[in-house]
Short mmCIF file of C-alpha atoms and ligand atoms in Angstrom, two decimals:
data_model
loop_
_atom_site.label_atom_id
_atom_site.label_comp_id
_atom_site.label_asym_id
_atom_site.label_seq_id
_atom_site.Cartn_x
_atom_site.Cartn_y
_atom_site.Cartn_z
CA ALA K 109 0.04 -0.02 0.06
CA ASN K 110 1.14 3.40 -0.83
CA VAL K 111 1.66 5.02 3.07
CA PHE K 112 1.64 8.39 1.35
CA LYS K 113 -1.76 8.28 -0.31
CA MET K 114 -3.90 6.07 1.71
CA GLY K 115 -6.51 7.28 4.19
CA TRP K 116 -5.60 10.98 4.51
CA THR K 117 -9.13 11.66 5.99
CA GLY K 118 -10.73 11.61 9.39
CA SER K 119 -8.40 10.63 12.07
CA ASN K 120 -6.02 9.32 9.69
CA GLU K 121 -5.23 12.82 8.53
CA ARG K 122 -1.44 13.60 8.57
CA THR K 123 0.90 16.54 8.86
CA PHE K 124 4.44 17.53 8.42
CA ILE K 125 6.02 19.35 11.29
CA SER K 126 9.75 20.31 11.47
CA VAL K 127 11.71 21.91 14.30
CA LYS K 128 13.83 24.34 12.48
CA PRO K 129 17.70 24.90 13.35
CA ASP K 130 16.97 27.58 15.81
CA GLY K 131 14.64 25.39 17.60
CA VAL K 132 17.10 22.58 17.76
CA GLN K 133 19.82 24.93 19.05
CA ARG K 134 17.33 26.28 21.55
CA ARG K 135 16.49 22.89 23.10
CA LEU K 136 12.88 23.26 21.95
CA VAL K 137 12.45 19.76 20.42
CA GLY K 138 11.14 18.17 23.61
CA GLU K 139 8.71 21.11 24.22
CA ILE K 140 7.41 20.95 20.61
CA VAL K 141 7.03 16.97 20.71
CA HIS K 142 5.32 17.55 24.14
CA ARG K 143 2.68 19.78 22.85
CA PHE K 144 1.71 17.56 20.03
CA GLU K 145 1.79 14.56 22.37
CA ARG K 146 -0.34 16.17 25.08
CA LYS K 147 -2.89 17.38 22.43
CA GLY K 148 -3.68 13.73 21.50
CA PHE K 149 -2.03 13.40 18.12
CA LYS K 150 -0.04 10.32 17.15
CA LEU K 151 3.70 10.47 16.20
CA VAL K 152 4.18 8.42 13.01
CA GLY K 153 7.50 9.52 11.99
CA MET K 154 10.42 11.57 13.43
CA LYS K 155 14.34 12.07 12.62
CA LEU K 156 17.11 14.58 13.24
CA LEU K 157 18.86 15.44 9.95
CA GLN K 158 20.78 18.15 8.05
CA ALA K 159 18.95 19.34 5.18
CA SER K 160 20.48 19.96 1.90
CA ALA K 161 19.85 23.35 0.27
CA GLU K 162 18.55 21.42 -2.70
CA GLN K 163 15.69 19.77 -0.33
CA LEU K 164 15.04 22.95 1.02
CA ARG K 165 14.59 24.92 -2.19
CA GLU K 166 12.17 21.94 -3.19
CA HIS K 167 10.39 22.09 0.13
CA TYR K 168 9.93 25.89 -0.20
CA ARG K 169 9.41 25.88 -4.00
CA ASP K 170 6.27 27.96 -3.51
CA LEU K 171 8.19 30.72 -2.30
CA SER K 172 10.91 30.89 -4.75
CA GLU K 173 9.67 34.32 -5.89
CA LYS K 174 9.92 36.02 -2.52
CA PRO K 175 12.76 38.11 -1.64
CA PHE K 176 13.77 36.09 1.50
CA TYR K 177 13.81 32.73 -0.46
CA SER K 178 17.75 32.35 -0.54
CA SER K 179 18.10 33.55 3.21
CA LEU K 180 15.38 31.16 4.22
CA VAL K 181 17.11 28.10 2.56
CA LYS K 182 20.55 29.36 4.37
CA TYR K 183 18.79 29.67 7.76
CA MET K 184 16.95 26.17 7.31
CA SER K 185 20.34 24.43 6.38
CA SER K 186 22.28 26.25 8.88
CA GLY K 187 22.25 23.46 11.47
CA PRO K 188 20.20 20.12 12.19
CA ILE K 189 16.40 20.05 11.90
CA VAL K 190 13.98 17.52 13.48
CA VAL K 191 11.09 16.37 11.10
CA MET K 192 8.03 14.82 12.12
CA ALA K 193 5.09 13.28 10.75
CA TRP K 194 1.86 13.84 12.97
CA GLN K 195 -1.48 12.05 12.86
CA GLY K 196 -5.04 12.83 13.87
CA HIS K 197 -8.49 14.41 13.16
CA ASP K 198 -8.01 17.90 11.44
CA VAL K 199 -4.17 17.71 12.24
CA VAL K 200 -3.26 20.03 9.78
CA LYS K 201 -5.40 22.89 10.86
CA SER K 202 -5.22 22.16 14.46
CA ALA K 203 -1.25 22.11 14.27
CA ARG K 204 -1.16 25.69 12.37
CA LYS K 205 -3.14 26.88 15.20
CA MET K 206 -0.66 25.51 17.69
CA LEU K 207 2.09 26.92 15.77
CA GLY K 208 0.62 30.33 15.71
CA GLU K 209 1.00 32.80 12.84
CA THR K 210 4.00 33.01 10.68
CA ASN K 211 5.24 36.27 12.43
CA PRO K 212 5.81 35.63 15.90
CA ALA K 213 4.81 39.13 16.69
CA ASP K 214 1.47 38.42 15.48
CA SER K 215 1.34 35.02 17.47
CA LEU K 216 -0.60 34.74 20.56
CA PRO K 217 0.77 33.55 23.98
CA GLY K 218 0.16 29.80 24.29
CA THR K 219 1.02 29.03 20.70
CA ILE K 220 4.51 27.69 19.79
CA ARG K 221 5.82 31.02 18.06
CA GLY K 222 3.88 32.99 20.41
CA ASP K 223 5.89 31.62 23.31
CA PHE K 224 9.33 30.88 22.01
CA CYS K 225 10.21 33.28 19.51
CA VAL K 226 10.45 37.04 18.24
CA GLU K 227 11.23 37.25 14.36
CA VAL K 228 9.82 35.82 11.35
CA SER K 229 13.25 34.62 10.14
CA ARG K 230 13.68 32.61 13.48
CA ASN K 231 10.25 31.26 13.76
CA VAL K 232 11.41 27.79 15.29
CA VAL K 233 9.01 25.51 13.73
CA HIS K 234 7.29 24.60 10.48
CA GLY K 235 4.06 23.04 9.98
CA SER K 236 2.19 22.04 6.52
CA ASP K 237 -0.62 24.76 5.25
CA SER K 238 -2.92 22.10 3.82
CA VAL K 239 -3.52 18.37 3.39
CA GLU K 240 -2.13 18.46 -0.13
CA SER K 241 1.06 20.20 1.24
CA ALA K 242 1.38 17.60 3.97
CA GLN K 243 1.29 14.96 1.58
CA ARG K 244 3.92 16.51 -0.69
CA GLU K 245 6.21 17.32 2.33
CA ILE K 246 5.92 14.05 4.12
CA SER K 247 6.78 12.25 0.90
CA LEU K 248 9.66 14.76 0.37
CA TRP K 249 11.32 14.17 3.93
CA PHE K 250 10.45 10.58 4.69
CA GLU K 251 10.73 7.16 2.97
CA HIS K 252 7.84 4.78 3.11
CA HIS K 253 9.50 2.52 5.54
CA GLU K 254 10.14 5.54 8.06
CA LEU K 255 6.29 6.18 8.54
CA LEU K 256 4.76 3.82 11.07
CA CYS K 257 1.10 2.87 11.54
CA TRP K 258 0.61 1.60 14.99
CA GLU K 259 -2.14 1.24 17.69
CA GLU K 260 -2.50 3.75 20.11
CA CYS K 261 -3.82 2.40 23.44
CA SER K 262 -5.21 5.93 24.27
CA GLN K 263 -7.15 6.10 21.23
CA PRO K 264 -10.31 5.35 22.67
CA TRP K 265 -9.82 7.94 25.23
CA ILE K 266 -9.16 10.61 22.75
CA TYR K 267 -11.94 9.66 20.13
CA ALA K 268 -15.58 8.95 20.74
P1 GDP U 514 4.48 29.44 7.38
O1 GDP U 514 3.90 28.35 6.57
O2 GDP U 514 3.84 29.96 8.61
O3 GDP U 514 5.88 29.02 7.85
O4 GDP U 514 4.97 30.66 6.62
P2 GDP U 514 5.29 30.86 4.93
O5 GDP U 514 5.28 29.42 4.18
O6 GDP U 514 4.61 32.11 4.48
O7 GDP U 514 7.04 31.03 4.93
C1 GDP U 514 7.87 30.07 5.06
C2 GDP U 514 8.73 30.56 6.15
O8 GDP U 514 9.46 31.56 5.58
C3 GDP U 514 8.40 31.17 7.49
O9 GDP U 514 8.02 30.26 8.42
C4 GDP U 514 9.43 32.11 8.01
O10 GDP U 514 10.61 31.27 8.53
C5 GDP U 514 9.84 32.65 6.36
N1 GDP U 514 9.39 33.79 6.12
C6 GDP U 514 7.93 34.17 5.76
N2 GDP U 514 7.87 35.38 5.65
C7 GDP U 514 9.01 36.08 5.78
C8 GDP U 514 9.47 37.39 5.76
O11 GDP U 514 8.89 38.22 5.28
N3 GDP U 514 10.85 37.58 5.81
C9 GDP U 514 11.67 36.60 6.16
N4 GDP U 514 13.05 36.78 6.28
N5 GDP U 514 11.29 35.20 6.24
C10 GDP U 514 10.04 35.01 6.02
MG1 MG U 515 4.08 27.70 4.73
#
């Protein structure tokens, strides 16, 4: 079965979350993972890696015309990042809410960007903006075998 394409709806929806180089350097990996775990989402893939400029140009290809594109690629390749796939009902939209706005200055306290950063060019975390982007990003950063389907014992306590 194609793990990237099957069952991307309901409680099987998936999103791509990444702790950016500043988030890793500032020891926010545990904090960010903790927030998604506590919320009730299921971790289905996670790894620490050094992203190449090529991968990042592809990841951010929709922004290639922006003036900050090359500095964004440089920032994102400046150190290790943690890439994750999280699964759950409406996870794409919920994760964006948990992250806050693109610009930390517009992000409410209680969101990750609202709580842990100041500048848009150092906003510690990435989250997919749609189910289609999530699908594209997960297949860009993960191999099939790196994504796990597993039974969560807490499932009936999170979903009625
Ligand atoms: P996101 O989906 O909230 O991450 O925002 P975008 O997809 O619009 O932009 C991707 C990333 O580019 C953001 O998370 C920021 O790190 C960076 N970025 C966005 N806008 C700006 C900007 O105006 N200036 C700079 N330097 N970086 C930006
Ligand atoms: Mg985006």
